[in-house]
Amino acid sequence: MNGGEIIGLVGMLLLVSSWVPQTWETIRTRKCPLNTGFVLIYVTASTLLTVYSYLIGDPIFLVLNFLAAFQSAVNLAVKIMEKKA
């Protein structure tokens, strides 16, 4: 692993970990205080970037975007269930 990959890995871990407190709170309270439009755009963008990262063969961005899409999708799912209730 070279220096650039290490920087990318550390950045990935920090960025993904920034979603953990919000996602955990959303799961715990079953309420998502985030704007629906923001979460929807974030899920869509992260999903598209996951596909792009796969296509160009970039494992760090593939994992980053997959985890970001997953965590924001959890928030979106709770947000949608909130509106139905």
JSON list of N, CA and C in Angstrom, two decimals:
[
{"chain": "A", "resi": 1, "resn": "MET", "atom": "N", "xyz": [0.85, -1.17, 0.00]},
{"chain": "A", "resi": 1, "resn": "MET", "atom": "CA", "xyz": [0.00, 0.00, 0.00]},
{"chain": "A", "resi": 1, "resn": "MET", "atom": "C", "xyz": [0.90, 1.24, 0.00]},
{"chain": "A", "resi": 2, "resn": "ASN", "atom": "N", "xyz": [0.67, 2.13, -0.95]},
{"chain": "A", "resi": 2, "resn": "ASN", "atom": "CA", "xyz": [1.49, 3.33, -1.03]},
{"chain": "A", "resi": 2, "resn": "ASN", "atom": "C", "xyz": [0.87, 4.48, -0.24]},
{"chain": "A", "resi": 3, "resn": "GLY", "atom": "N", "xyz": [1.58, 5.60, -0.19]},
{"chain": "A", "resi": 3, "resn": "GLY", "atom": "CA", "xyz": [1.14, 6.76, 0.59]},
{"chain": "A", "resi": 3, "resn": "GLY", "atom": "C", "xyz": [-0.21, 7.29, 0.17]},
{"chain": "A", "resi": 4, "resn": "GLY", "atom": "N", "xyz": [-0.44, 7.32, -1.14]},
{"chain": "A", "resi": 4, "resn": "GLY", "atom": "CA", "xyz": [-1.73, 7.81, -1.64]},
{"chain": "A", "resi": 4, "resn": "GLY", "atom": "C", "xyz": [-2.89, 6.93, -1.21]},
{"chain": "A", "resi": 5, "resn": "GLU", "atom": "N", "xyz": [-2.66, 5.62, -1.23]},
{"chain": "A", "resi": 5, "resn": "GLU", "atom": "CA", "xyz": [-3.71, 4.70, -0.81]},
{"chain": "A", "resi": 5, "resn": "GLU", "atom": "C", "xyz": [-4.00, 4.82, 0.68]},
{"chain": "A", "resi": 6, "resn": "ILE", "atom": "N", "xyz": [-2.95, 5.06, 1.47]},
{"chain": "A", "resi": 6, "resn": "ILE", "atom": "CA", "xyz": [-3.14, 5.24, 2.91]},
{"chain": "A", "resi": 6, "resn": "ILE", "atom": "C", "xyz": [-3.95, 6.49, 3.19]},
{"chain": "A", "resi": 7, "resn": "ILE", "atom": "N", "xyz": [-3.64, 7.57, 2.50]},
{"chain": "A", "resi": 7, "resn": "ILE", "atom": "CA", "xyz": [-4.40, 8.81, 2.64]},
{"chain": "A", "resi": 7, "resn": "ILE", "atom": "C", "xyz": [-5.86, 8.57, 2.25]},
{"chain": "A", "resi": 8, "resn": "GLY", "atom": "N", "xyz": [-6.08, 7.87, 1.15]},
{"chain": "A", "resi": 8, "resn": "GLY", "atom": "CA", "xyz": [-7.44, 7.55, 0.72]},
{"chain": "A", "resi": 8, "resn": "GLY", "atom": "C", "xyz": [-8.18, 6.70, 1.72]},
{"chain": "A", "resi": 9, "resn": "LEU", "atom": "N", "xyz": [-7.50, 5.74, 2.30]},
{"chain": "A", "resi": 9, "resn": "LEU", "atom": "CA", "xyz": [-8.10, 4.85, 3.29]},
{"chain": "A", "resi": 9, "resn": "LEU", "atom": "C", "xyz": [-8.49, 5.61, 4.56]},
{"chain": "A", "resi": 10, "resn": "VAL", "atom": "N", "xyz": [-7.60, 6.47, 5.03]},
{"chain": "A", "resi": 10, "resn": "VAL", "atom": "CA", "xyz": [-7.90, 7.27, 6.22]},
{"chain": "A", "resi": 10, "resn": "VAL", "atom": "C", "xyz": [-9.07, 8.21, 5.94]},
{"chain": "A", "resi": 11, "resn": "GLY", "atom": "N", "xyz": [-9.06, 8.85, 4.78]},
{"chain": "A", "resi": 11, "resn": "GLY", "atom": "CA", "xyz": [-10.18, 9.72, 4.41]},
{"chain": "A", "resi": 11, "resn": "GLY", "atom": "C", "xyz": [-11.49, 8.96, 4.34]},
{"chain": "A", "resi": 12, "resn": "MET", "atom": "N", "xyz": [-11.45, 7.76, 3.77]},
{"chain": "A", "resi": 12, "resn": "MET", "atom": "CA", "xyz": [-12.64, 6.92, 3.67]},
{"chain": "A", "resi": 12, "resn": "MET", "atom": "C", "xyz": [-13.17, 6.60, 5.06]},
{"chain": "A", "resi": 13, "resn": "LEU", "atom": "N", "xyz": [-12.29, 6.18, 5.95]},
{"chain": "A", "resi": 13, "resn": "LEU", "atom": "CA", "xyz": [-12.72, 5.81, 7.30]},
{"chain": "A", "resi": 13, "resn": "LEU", "atom": "C", "xyz": [-13.33, 7.00, 8.04]},
{"chain": "A", "resi": 14, "resn": "LEU", "atom": "N", "xyz": [-12.74, 8.18, 7.89]},
{"chain": "A", "resi": 14, "resn": "LEU", "atom": "CA", "xyz": [-13.28, 9.37, 8.54]},
{"chain": "A", "resi": 14, "resn": "LEU", "atom": "C", "xyz": [-14.64, 9.76, 7.97]},
{"chain": "A", "resi": 15, "resn": "LEU", "atom": "N", "xyz": [-14.75, 9.73, 6.65]},
{"chain": "A", "resi": 15, "resn": "LEU", "atom": "CA", "xyz": [-16.01, 10.13, 6.01]},
{"chain": "A", "resi": 15, "resn": "LEU", "atom": "C", "xyz": [-17.13, 9.16, 6.34]},
{"chain": "A", "resi": 16, "resn": "VAL", "atom": "N", "xyz": [-16.85, 7.88, 6.28]},
{"chain": "A", "resi": 16, "resn": "VAL", "atom": "CA", "xyz": [-17.87, 6.88, 6.60]},
{"chain": "A", "resi": 16, "resn": "VAL", "atom": "C", "xyz": [-18.24, 6.96, 8.08]},
{"chain": "A", "resi": 17, "resn": "SER", "atom": "N", "xyz": [-17.25, 7.16, 8.93]},
{"chain": "A", "resi": 17, "resn": "SER", "atom": "CA", "xyz": [-17.54, 7.23, 10.37]},
{"chain": "A", "resi": 17, "resn": "SER", "atom": "C", "xyz": [-18.38, 8.45, 10.73]},
{"chain": "A", "resi": 18, "resn": "SER", "atom": "N", "xyz": [-18.36, 9.48, 9.89]},
{"chain": "A", "resi": 18, "resn": "SER", "atom": "CA", "xyz": [-19.18, 10.66, 10.18]},
{"chain": "A", "resi": 18, "resn": "SER", "atom": "C", "xyz": [-20.67, 10.36, 10.11]},
{"chain": "A", "resi": 19, "resn": "TRP", "atom": "N", "xyz": [-21.06, 9.34, 9.35]},
{"chain": "A", "resi": 19, "resn": "TRP", "atom": "CA", "xyz": [-22.47, 8.94, 9.26]},
{"chain": "A", "resi": 19, "resn": "TRP", "atom": "C", "xyz": [-22.90, 8.05, 10.41]},
{"chain": "A", "resi": 20, "resn": "VAL", "atom": "N", "xyz": [-21.96, 7.41, 11.09]},
{"chain": "A", "resi": 20, "resn": "VAL", "atom": "CA", "xyz": [-22.30, 6.42, 12.12]},
{"chain": "A", "resi": 20, "resn": "VAL", "atom": "C", "xyz": [-23.16, 7.00, 13.25]},
{"chain": "A", "resi": 21, "resn": "PRO", "atom": "N", "xyz": [-22.80, 8.14, 13.86]},
{"chain": "A", "resi": 21, "resn": "PRO", "atom": "CA", "xyz": [-23.64, 8.65, 14.95]},
{"chain": "A", "resi": 21, "resn": "PRO", "atom": "C", "xyz": [-25.08, 8.95, 14.51]},
{"chain": "A", "resi": 22, "resn": "GLN", "atom": "N", "xyz": [-25.23, 9.55, 13.33]},
{"chain": "A", "resi": 22, "resn": "GLN", "atom": "CA", "xyz": [-26.58, 9.87, 12.85]},
{"chain": "A", "resi": 22, "resn": "GLN", "atom": "C", "xyz": [-27.37, 8.61, 12.54]},
{"chain": "A", "resi": 23, "resn": "THR", "atom": "N", "xyz": [-26.74, 7.65, 11.89]},
{"chain": "A", "resi": 23, "resn": "THR", "atom": "CA", "xyz": [-27.43, 6.41, 11.55]},
{"chain": "A", "resi": 23, "resn": "THR", "atom": "C", "xyz": [-27.81, 5.65, 12.82]},
{"chain": "A", "resi": 24, "resn": "TRP", "atom": "N", "xyz": [-26.91, 5.60, 13.79]},
{"chain": "A", "resi": 24, "resn": "TRP", "atom": "CA", "xyz": [-27.21, 4.91, 15.05]},
{"chain": "A", "resi": 24, "resn": "TRP", "atom": "C", "xyz": [-28.39, 5.59, 15.77]},
{"chain": "A", "resi": 25, "resn": "GLU", "atom": "N", "xyz": [-28.38, 6.93, 15.81]},
{"chain": "A", "resi": 25, "resn": "GLU", "atom": "CA", "xyz": [-29.48, 7.65, 16.46]},
{"chain": "A", "resi": 25, "resn": "GLU", "atom": "C", "xyz": [-30.80, 7.41, 15.72]},
{"chain": "A", "resi": 26, "resn": "THR", "atom": "N", "xyz": [-30.74, 7.39, 14.40]},
{"chain": "A", "resi": 26, "resn": "THR", "atom": "CA", "xyz": [-31.94, 7.13, 13.60]},
{"chain": "A", "resi": 26, "resn": "THR", "atom": "C", "xyz": [-32.50, 5.74, 13.90]},
{"chain": "A", "resi": 27, "resn": "ILE", "atom": "N", "xyz": [-31.64, 4.75, 13.97]},
{"chain": "A", "resi": 27, "resn": "ILE", "atom": "CA", "xyz": [-32.08, 3.39, 14.28]},
{"chain": "A", "resi": 27, "resn": "ILE", "atom": "C", "xyz": [-32.65, 3.33, 15.71]},
{"chain": "A", "resi": 28, "resn": "ARG", "atom": "N", "xyz": [-31.95, 3.95, 16.64]},
{"chain": "A", "resi": 28, "resn": "ARG", "atom": "CA", "xyz": [-32.34, 3.89, 18.05]},
{"chain": "A", "resi": 28, "resn": "ARG", "atom": "C", "xyz": [-33.68, 4.58, 18.30]},
{"chain": "A", "resi": 29, "resn": "THR", "atom": "N", "xyz": [-33.88, 5.76, 17.70]},
{"chain": "A", "resi": 29, "resn": "THR", "atom": "CA", "xyz": [-35.09, 6.55, 17.95]},
{"chain": "A", "resi": 29, "resn": "THR", "atom": "C", "xyz": [-36.20, 6.28, 16.94]},
{"chain": "A", "resi": 30, "resn": "ARG", "atom": "N", "xyz": [-35.83, 5.64, 15.84]},
{"chain": "A", "resi": 30, "resn": "ARG", "atom": "CA", "xyz": [-36.76, 5.42, 14.72]},
{"chain": "A", "resi": 30, "resn": "ARG", "atom": "C", "xyz": [-37.31, 6.74, 14.16]},
{"chain": "A", "resi": 31, "resn": "LYS", "atom": "N", "xyz": [-36.48, 7.77, 14.24]},
{"chain": "A", "resi": 31, "resn": "LYS", "atom": "CA", "xyz": [-36.81, 9.09, 13.69]},
{"chain": "A", "resi": 31, "resn": "LYS", "atom": "C", "xyz": [-35.58, 9.63, 12.98]},
{"chain": "A", "resi": 32, "resn": "CYS", "atom": "N", "xyz": [-35.81, 10.23, 11.82]},
{"chain": "A", "resi": 32, "resn": "CYS", "atom": "CA", "xyz": [-34.71, 10.80, 11.05]},
{"chain": "A", "resi": 32, "resn": "CYS", "atom": "C", "xyz": [-34.94, 12.30, 10.89]},
{"chain": "A", "resi": 33, "resn": "PRO", "atom": "N", "xyz": [-34.14, 13.13, 11.57]},
{"chain": "A", "resi": 33, "resn": "PRO", "atom": "CA", "xyz": [-34.35, 14.57, 11.50]},
{"chain": "A", "resi": 33, "resn": "PRO", "atom": "C", "xyz": [-33.80, 15.23, 10.23]},
{"chain": "A", "resi": 34, "resn": "LEU", "atom": "N", "xyz": [-33.15, 14.45, 9.38]},
{"chain": "A", "resi": 34, "resn": "LEU", "atom": "CA", "xyz": [-32.54, 15.01, 8.17]},
{"chain": "A", "resi": 34, "resn": "LEU", "atom": "C", "xyz": [-33.60, 15.34, 7.12]},
{"chain": "A", "resi": 35, "resn": "ASN", "atom": "N", "xyz": [-33.32, 16.33, 6.31]},
{"chain": "A", "resi": 35, "resn": "ASN", "atom": "CA", "xyz": [-34.20, 16.72, 5.22]},
{"chain": "A", "resi": 35, "resn": "ASN", "atom": "C", "xyz": [-34.33, 15.57, 4.22]},
{"chain": "A", "resi": 36, "resn": "THR", "atom": "N", "xyz": [-35.57, 15.26, 3.84]},
{"chain": "A", "resi": 36, "resn": "THR", "atom": "CA", "xyz": [-35.83, 14.14, 2.93]},
{"chain": "A", "resi": 36, "resn": "THR", "atom": "C", "xyz": [-35.11, 14.32, 1.59]},
{"chain": "A", "resi": 37, "resn": "GLY", "atom": "N", "xyz": [-35.16, 15.51, 1.05]},
{"chain": "A", "resi": 37, "resn": "GLY", "atom": "CA", "xyz": [-34.50, 15.77, -0.23]},
{"chain": "A", "resi": 37, "resn": "GLY", "atom": "C", "xyz": [-33.00, 15.54, -0.15]},
{"chain": "A", "resi": 38, "resn": "PHE", "atom": "N", "xyz": [-32.39, 16.00, 0.93]},
{"chain": "A", "resi": 38, "resn": "PHE", "atom": "CA", "xyz": [-30.96, 15.79, 1.13]},
{"chain": "A", "resi": 38, "resn": "PHE", "atom": "C", "xyz": [-30.62, 14.31, 1.15]},
{"chain": "A", "resi": 39, "resn": "VAL", "atom": "N", "xyz": [-31.37, 13.54, 1.93]},
{"chain": "A", "resi": 39, "resn": "VAL", "atom": "CA", "xyz": [-31.07, 12.11, 2.07]},
{"chain": "A", "resi": 39, "resn": "VAL", "atom": "C", "xyz": [-31.30, 11.39, 0.75]},
{"chain": "A", "resi": 40, "resn": "LEU", "atom": "N", "xyz": [-32.36, 11.72, 0.04]},
{"chain": "A", "resi": 40, "resn": "LEU", "atom": "CA", "xyz": [-32.65, 11.09, -1.25]},
{"chain": "A", "resi": 40, "resn": "LEU", "atom": "C", "xyz": [-31.54, 11.37, -2.27]},
{"chain": "A", "resi": 41, "resn": "ILE", "atom": "N", "xyz": [-31.11, 12.61, -2.35]},
{"chain": "A", "resi": 41, "resn": "ILE", "atom": "CA", "xyz": [-30.02, 12.97, -3.27]},
{"chain": "A", "resi": 41, "resn": "ILE", "atom": "C", "xyz": [-28.72, 12.28, -2.85]},
{"chain": "A", "resi": 42, "resn": "TYR", "atom": "N", "xyz": [-28.45, 12.21, -1.56]},
{"chain": "A", "resi": 42, "resn": "TYR", "atom": "CA", "xyz": [-27.23, 11.59, -1.07]},
{"chain": "A", "resi": 42, "resn": "TYR", "atom": "C", "xyz": [-27.20, 10.10, -1.39]},
{"chain": "A", "resi": 43, "resn": "VAL", "atom": "N", "xyz": [-28.32, 9.42, -1.17]},
{"chain": "A", "resi": 43, "resn": "VAL", "atom": "CA", "xyz": [-28.40, 7.98, -1.49]},
{"chain": "A", "resi": 43, "resn": "VAL", "atom": "C", "xyz": [-28.17, 7.77, -2.98]},
{"chain": "A", "resi": 44, "resn": "THR", "atom": "N", "xyz": [-28.84, 8.57, -3.80]},
{"chain": "A", "resi": 44, "resn": "THR", "atom": "CA", "xyz": [-28.72, 8.43, -5.25]},
{"chain": "A", "resi": 44, "resn": "THR", "atom": "C", "xyz": [-27.28, 8.69, -5.71]},
{"chain": "A", "resi": 45, "resn": "ALA", "atom": "N", "xyz": [-26.70, 9.77, -5.23]},
{"chain": "A", "resi": 45, "resn": "ALA", "atom": "CA", "xyz": [-25.33, 10.12, -5.62]},
{"chain": "A", "resi": 45, "resn": "ALA", "atom": "C", "xyz": [-24.33, 9.05, -5.17]},
{"chain": "A", "resi": 46, "resn": "SER", "atom": "N", "xyz": [-24.46, 8.59, -3.95]},
{"chain": "A", "resi": 46, "resn": "SER", "atom": "CA", "xyz": [-23.54, 7.57, -3.44]},
{"chain": "A", "resi": 46, "resn": "SER", "atom": "C", "xyz": [-23.68, 6.25, -4.20]},
{"chain": "A", "resi": 47, "resn": "THR", "atom": "N", "xyz": [-24.90, 5.91, -4.56]},
{"chain": "A", "resi": 47, "resn": "THR", "atom": "CA", "xyz": [-25.13, 4.68, -5.33]},
{"chain": "A", "resi": 47, "resn": "THR", "atom": "C", "xyz": [-24.49, 4.79, -6.71]},
{"chain": "A", "resi": 48, "resn": "LEU", "atom": "N", "xyz": [-24.69, 5.92, -7.37]},
{"chain": "A", "resi": 48, "resn": "LEU", "atom": "CA", "xyz": [-24.09, 6.12, -8.69]},
{"chain": "A", "resi": 48, "resn": "LEU", "atom": "C", "xyz": [-22.56, 6.12, -8.60]},
{"chain": "A", "resi": 49, "resn": "LEU", "atom": "N", "xyz": [-22.02, 6.75, -7.57]},
{"chain": "A", "resi": 49, "resn": "LEU", "atom": "CA", "xyz": [-20.57, 6.76, -7.40]},
{"chain": "A", "resi": 49, "resn": "LEU", "atom": "C", "xyz": [-20.02, 5.38, -7.05]},
{"chain": "A", "resi": 50, "resn": "THR", "atom": "N", "xyz": [-20.83, 4.55, -6.39]},
{"chain": "A", "resi": 50, "resn": "THR", "atom": "CA", "xyz": [-20.43, 3.17, -6.13]},
{"chain": "A", "resi": 50, "resn": "THR", "atom": "C", "xyz": [-20.27, 2.41, -7.44]},
{"chain": "A", "resi": 51, "resn": "VAL", "atom": "N", "xyz": [-21.24, 2.56, -8.32]},
{"chain": "A", "resi": 51, "resn": "VAL", "atom": "CA", "xyz": [-21.18, 1.91, -9.63]},
{"chain": "A", "resi": 51, "resn": "VAL", "atom": "C", "xyz": [-19.97, 2.43, -10.42]},
{"chain": "A", "resi": 52, "resn": "TYR", "atom": "N", "xyz": [-19.78, 3.74, -10.42]},
{"chain": "A", "resi": 52, "resn": "TYR", "atom": "CA", "xyz": [-18.65, 4.33, -11.13]},
{"chain": "A", "resi": 52, "resn": "TYR", "atom": "C", "xyz": [-17.32, 3.81, -10.58]},
{"chain": "A", "resi": 53, "resn": "SER", "atom": "N", "xyz": [-17.20, 3.75, -9.27]},
{"chain": "A", "resi": 53, "resn": "SER", "atom": "CA", "xyz": [-15.96, 3.26, -8.65]},
{"chain": "A", "resi": 53, "resn": "SER", "atom": "C", "xyz": [-15.68, 1.81, -9.04]},
{"chain": "A", "resi": 54, "resn": "TYR", "atom": "N", "xyz": [-16.74, 1.02, -9.14]},
{"chain": "A", "resi": 54, "resn": "TYR", "atom": "CA", "xyz": [-16.59, -0.36, -9.59]},
{"chain": "A", "resi": 54, "resn": "TYR", "atom": "C", "xyz": [-16.10, -0.40, -11.03]},
{"chain": "A", "resi": 55, "resn": "LEU", "atom": "N", "xyz": [-16.71, 0.43, -11.88]},
{"chain": "A", "resi": 55, "resn": "LEU", "atom": "CA", "xyz": [-16.36, 0.44, -13.30]},
{"chain": "A", "resi": 55, "resn": "LEU", "atom": "C", "xyz": [-14.92, 0.86, -13.56]},
{"chain": "A", "resi": 56, "resn": "ILE", "atom": "N", "xyz": [-14.40, 1.78, -12.74]},
{"chain": "A", "resi": 56, "resn": "ILE", "atom": "CA", "xyz": [-13.02, 2.22, -12.94]},
{"chain": "A", "resi": 56, "resn": "ILE", "atom": "C", "xyz": [-12.03, 1.42, -12.09]},
{"chain": "A", "resi": 57, "resn": "GLY", "atom": "N", "xyz": [-12.55, 0.51, -11.27]},
{"chain": "A", "resi": 57, "resn": "GLY", "atom": "CA", "xyz": [-11.68, -0.36, -10.48]},
{"chain": "A", "resi": 57, "resn": "GLY", "atom": "C", "xyz": [-10.99, 0.32, -9.31]},
{"chain": "A", "resi": 58, "resn": "ASP", "atom": "N", "xyz": [-11.70, 1.22, -8.64]},
{"chain": "A", "resi": 58, "resn": "ASP", "atom": "CA", "xyz": [-11.11, 1.93, -7.49]},
{"chain": "A", "resi": 58, "resn": "ASP", "atom": "C", "xyz": [-11.71, 1.38, -6.20]},
{"chain": "A", "resi": 59, "resn": "PRO", "atom": "N", "xyz": [-10.99, 0.46, -5.52]},
{"chain": "A", "resi": 59, "resn": "PRO", "atom": "CA", "xyz": [-11.57, -0.20, -4.35]},
{"chain": "A", "resi": 59, "resn": "PRO", "atom": "C", "xyz": [-11.85, 0.73, -3.17]},
{"chain": "A", "resi": 60, "resn": "ILE", "atom": "N", "xyz": [-11.00, 1.73, -2.95]},
{"chain": "A", "resi": 60, "resn": "ILE", "atom": "CA", "xyz": [-11.22, 2.63, -1.82]},
{"chain": "A", "resi": 60, "resn": "ILE", "atom": "C", "xyz": [-12.51, 3.42, -2.01]},
{"chain": "A", "resi": 61, "resn": "PHE", "atom": "N", "xyz": [-12.71, 3.99, -3.18]},
{"chain": "A", "resi": 61, "resn": "PHE", "atom": "CA", "xyz": [-13.94, 4.75, -3.42]},
{"chain": "A", "resi": 61, "resn": "PHE", "atom": "C", "xyz": [-15.15, 3.84, -3.56]},
{"chain": "A", "resi": 62, "resn": "LEU", "atom": "N", "xyz": [-14.95, 2.62, -4.00]},
{"chain": "A", "resi": 62, "resn": "LEU", "atom": "CA", "xyz": [-16.04, 1.65, -4.06]},
{"chain": "A", "resi": 62, "resn": "LEU", "atom": "C", "xyz": [-16.58, 1.38, -2.66]},
{"chain": "A", "resi": 63, "resn": "VAL", "atom": "N", "xyz": [-15.70, 1.08, -1.73]},
{"chain": "A", "resi": 63, "resn": "VAL", "atom": "CA", "xyz": [-16.12, 0.81, -0.34]},
{"chain": "A", "resi": 63, "resn": "VAL", "atom": "C", "xyz": [-16.70, 2.07, 0.30]},
{"chain": "A", "resi": 64, "resn": "LEU", "atom": "N", "xyz": [-16.04, 3.20, 0.12]},
{"chain": "A", "resi": 64, "resn": "LEU", "atom": "CA", "xyz": [-16.52, 4.46, 0.68]},
{"chain": "A", "resi": 64, "resn": "LEU", "atom": "C", "xyz": [-17.94, 4.76, 0.24]},
{"chain": "A", "resi": 65, "resn": "ASN", "atom": "N", "xyz": [-18.16, 4.72, -1.06]},
{"chain": "A", "resi": 65, "resn": "ASN", "atom": "CA", "xyz": [-19.48, 5.08, -1.58]},
{"chain": "A", "resi": 65, "resn": "ASN", "atom": "C", "xyz": [-20.54, 4.05, -1.25]},
{"chain": "A", "resi": 66, "resn": "PHE", "atom": "N", "xyz": [-20.15, 2.77, -1.21]},
{"chain": "A", "resi": 66, "resn": "PHE", "atom": "CA", "xyz": [-21.11, 1.74, -0.82]},
{"chain": "A", "resi": 66, "resn": "PHE", "atom": "C", "xyz": [-21.56, 1.96, 0.62]},
{"chain": "A", "resi": 67, "resn": "LEU", "atom": "N", "xyz": [-20.61, 2.18, 1.53]},
{"chain": "A", "resi": 67, "resn": "LEU", "atom": "CA", "xyz": [-20.96, 2.37, 2.93]},
{"chain": "A", "resi": 67, "resn": "LEU", "atom": "C", "xyz": [-21.75, 3.66, 3.15]},
{"chain": "A", "resi": 68, "resn": "ALA", "atom": "N", "xyz": [-21.39, 4.71, 2.43]},
{"chain": "A", "resi": 68, "resn": "ALA", "atom": "CA", "xyz": [-22.15, 5.97, 2.52]},
{"chain": "A", "resi": 68, "resn": "ALA", "atom": "C", "xyz": [-23.57, 5.78, 2.01]},
{"chain": "A", "resi": 69, "resn": "ALA", "atom": "N", "xyz": [-23.71, 5.06, 0.90]},
{"chain": "A", "resi": 69, "resn": "ALA", "atom": "CA", "xyz": [-25.05, 4.80, 0.35]},
{"chain": "A", "resi": 69, "resn": "ALA", "atom": "C", "xyz": [-25.86, 3.95, 1.32]},
{"chain": "A", "resi": 70, "resn": "PHE", "atom": "N", "xyz": [-25.24, 2.94, 1.91]},
{"chain": "A", "resi": 70, "resn": "PHE", "atom": "CA", "xyz": [-25.94, 2.07, 2.85]},
{"chain": "A", "resi": 70, "resn": "PHE", "atom": "C", "xyz": [-26.43, 2.83, 4.07]},
{"chain": "A", "resi": 71, "resn": "GLN", "atom": "N", "xyz": [-25.54, 3.61, 4.68]},
{"chain": "A", "resi": 71, "resn": "GLN", "atom": "CA", "xyz": [-25.92, 4.35, 5.88]},
{"chain": "A", "resi": 71, "resn": "GLN", "atom": "C", "xyz": [-26.98, 5.41, 5.59]},
{"chain": "A", "resi": 72, "resn": "SER", "atom": "N", "xyz": [-26.86, 6.09, 4.48]},
{"chain": "A", "resi": 72, "resn": "SER", "atom": "CA", "xyz": [-27.87, 7.10, 4.16]},
{"chain": "A", "resi": 72, "resn": "SER", "atom": "C", "xyz": [-29.18, 6.43, 3.74]},
{"chain": "A", "resi": 73, "resn": "ALA", "atom": "N", "xyz": [-29.11, 5.23, 3.16]},
{"chain": "A", "resi": 73, "resn": "ALA", "atom": "CA", "xyz": [-30.33, 4.49, 2.81]},
{"chain": "A", "resi": 73, "resn": "ALA", "atom": "C", "xyz": [-31.09, 4.07, 4.06]},
{"chain": "A", "resi": 74, "resn": "VAL", "atom": "N", "xyz": [-30.37, 3.73, 5.12]},
{"chain": "A", "resi": 74, "resn": "VAL", "atom": "CA", "xyz": [-31.03, 3.41, 6.40]},
{"chain": "A", "resi": 74, "resn": "VAL", "atom": "C", "xyz": [-31.80, 4.63, 6.89]},
{"chain": "A", "resi": 75, "resn": "ASN", "atom": "N", "xyz": [-31.17, 5.80, 6.82]},
{"chain": "A", "resi": 75, "resn": "ASN", "atom": "CA", "xyz": [-31.84, 7.03, 7.24]},
{"chain": "A", "resi": 75, "resn": "ASN", "atom": "C", "xyz": [-33.05, 7.32, 6.36]},
{"chain": "A", "resi": 76, "resn": "LEU", "atom": "N", "xyz": [-32.91, 7.08, 5.06]},
{"chain": "A", "resi": 76, "resn": "LEU", "atom": "CA", "xyz": [-34.03, 7.32, 4.14]},
{"chain": "A", "resi": 76, "resn": "LEU", "atom": "C", "xyz": [-35.18, 6.36, 4.43]},
{"chain": "A", "resi": 77, "resn": "ALA", "atom": "N", "xyz": [-34.88, 5.11, 4.67]},
{"chain": "A", "resi": 77, "resn": "ALA", "atom": "CA", "xyz": [-35.93, 4.13, 4.97]},
{"chain": "A", "resi": 77, "resn": "ALA", "atom": "C", "xyz": [-36.71, 4.52, 6.21]},
{"chain": "A", "resi": 78, "resn": "VAL", "atom": "N", "xyz": [-36.01, 4.94, 7.25]},
{"chain": "A", "resi": 78, "resn": "VAL", "atom": "CA", "xyz": [-36.69, 5.38, 8.47]},
{"chain": "A", "resi": 78, "resn": "VAL", "atom": "C", "xyz": [-37.52, 6.62, 8.19]},
{"chain": "A", "resi": 79, "resn": "LYS", "atom": "N", "xyz": [-36.99, 7.54, 7.40]},
{"chain": "A", "resi": 79, "resn": "LYS", "atom": "CA", "xyz": [-37.71, 8.77, 7.05]},
{"chain": "A", "resi": 79, "resn": "LYS", "atom": "C", "xyz": [-39.01, 8.43, 6.33]},
{"chain": "A", "resi": 80, "resn": "ILE", "atom": "N", "xyz": [-38.96, 7.48, 5.39]},
{"chain": "A", "resi": 80, "resn": "ILE", "atom": "CA", "xyz": [-40.16, 7.08, 4.64]},
{"chain": "A", "resi": 80, "resn": "ILE", "atom": "C", "xyz": [-41.16, 6.41, 5.57]},
{"chain": "A", "resi": 81, "resn": "MET", "atom": "N", "xyz": [-40.69, 5.56, 6.48]},
{"chain": "A", "resi": 81, "resn": "MET", "atom": "CA", "xyz": [-41.59, 4.89, 7.42]},
{"chain": "A", "resi": 81, "resn": "MET", "atom": "C", "xyz": [-42.23, 5.90, 8.38]},
{"chain": "A", "resi": 82, "resn": "GLU", "atom": "N", "xyz": [-41.48, 6.96, 8.72]},
{"chain": "A", "resi": 82, "resn": "GLU", "atom": "CA", "xyz": [-42.01, 8.03, 9.57]},
{"chain": "A", "resi": 82, "resn": "GLU", "atom": "C", "xyz": [-43.23, 8.68, 8.92]},
{"chain": "A", "resi": 83, "resn": "LYS", "atom": "N", "xyz": [-43.10, 8.97, 7.63]},
{"chain": "A", "resi": 83, "resn": "LYS", "atom": "CA", "xyz": [-44.17, 9.66, 6.92]},
{"chain": "A", "resi": 83, "resn": "LYS", "atom": "C", "xyz": [-45.41, 8.79, 6.77]},
{"chain": "A", "resi": 84, "resn": "LYS", "atom": "N", "xyz": [-45.22, 7.47, 6.69]},
{"chain": "A", "resi": 84, "resn": "LYS", "atom": "CA", "xyz": [-46.36, 6.56, 6.56]},
{"chain": "A", "resi": 84, "resn": "LYS", "atom": "C", "xyz": [-47.10, 6.39, 7.88]},
{"chain": "A", "resi": 85, "resn": "ALA", "atom": "N", "xyz": [-46.41, 6.62, 8.97]},
{"chain": "A", "resi": 85, "resn": "ALA", "atom": "CA", "xyz": [-47.02, 6.40, 10.30]},
{"chain": "A", "resi": 85, "resn": "ALA", "atom": "C", "xyz": [-47.89, 7.56, 10.73]}
]
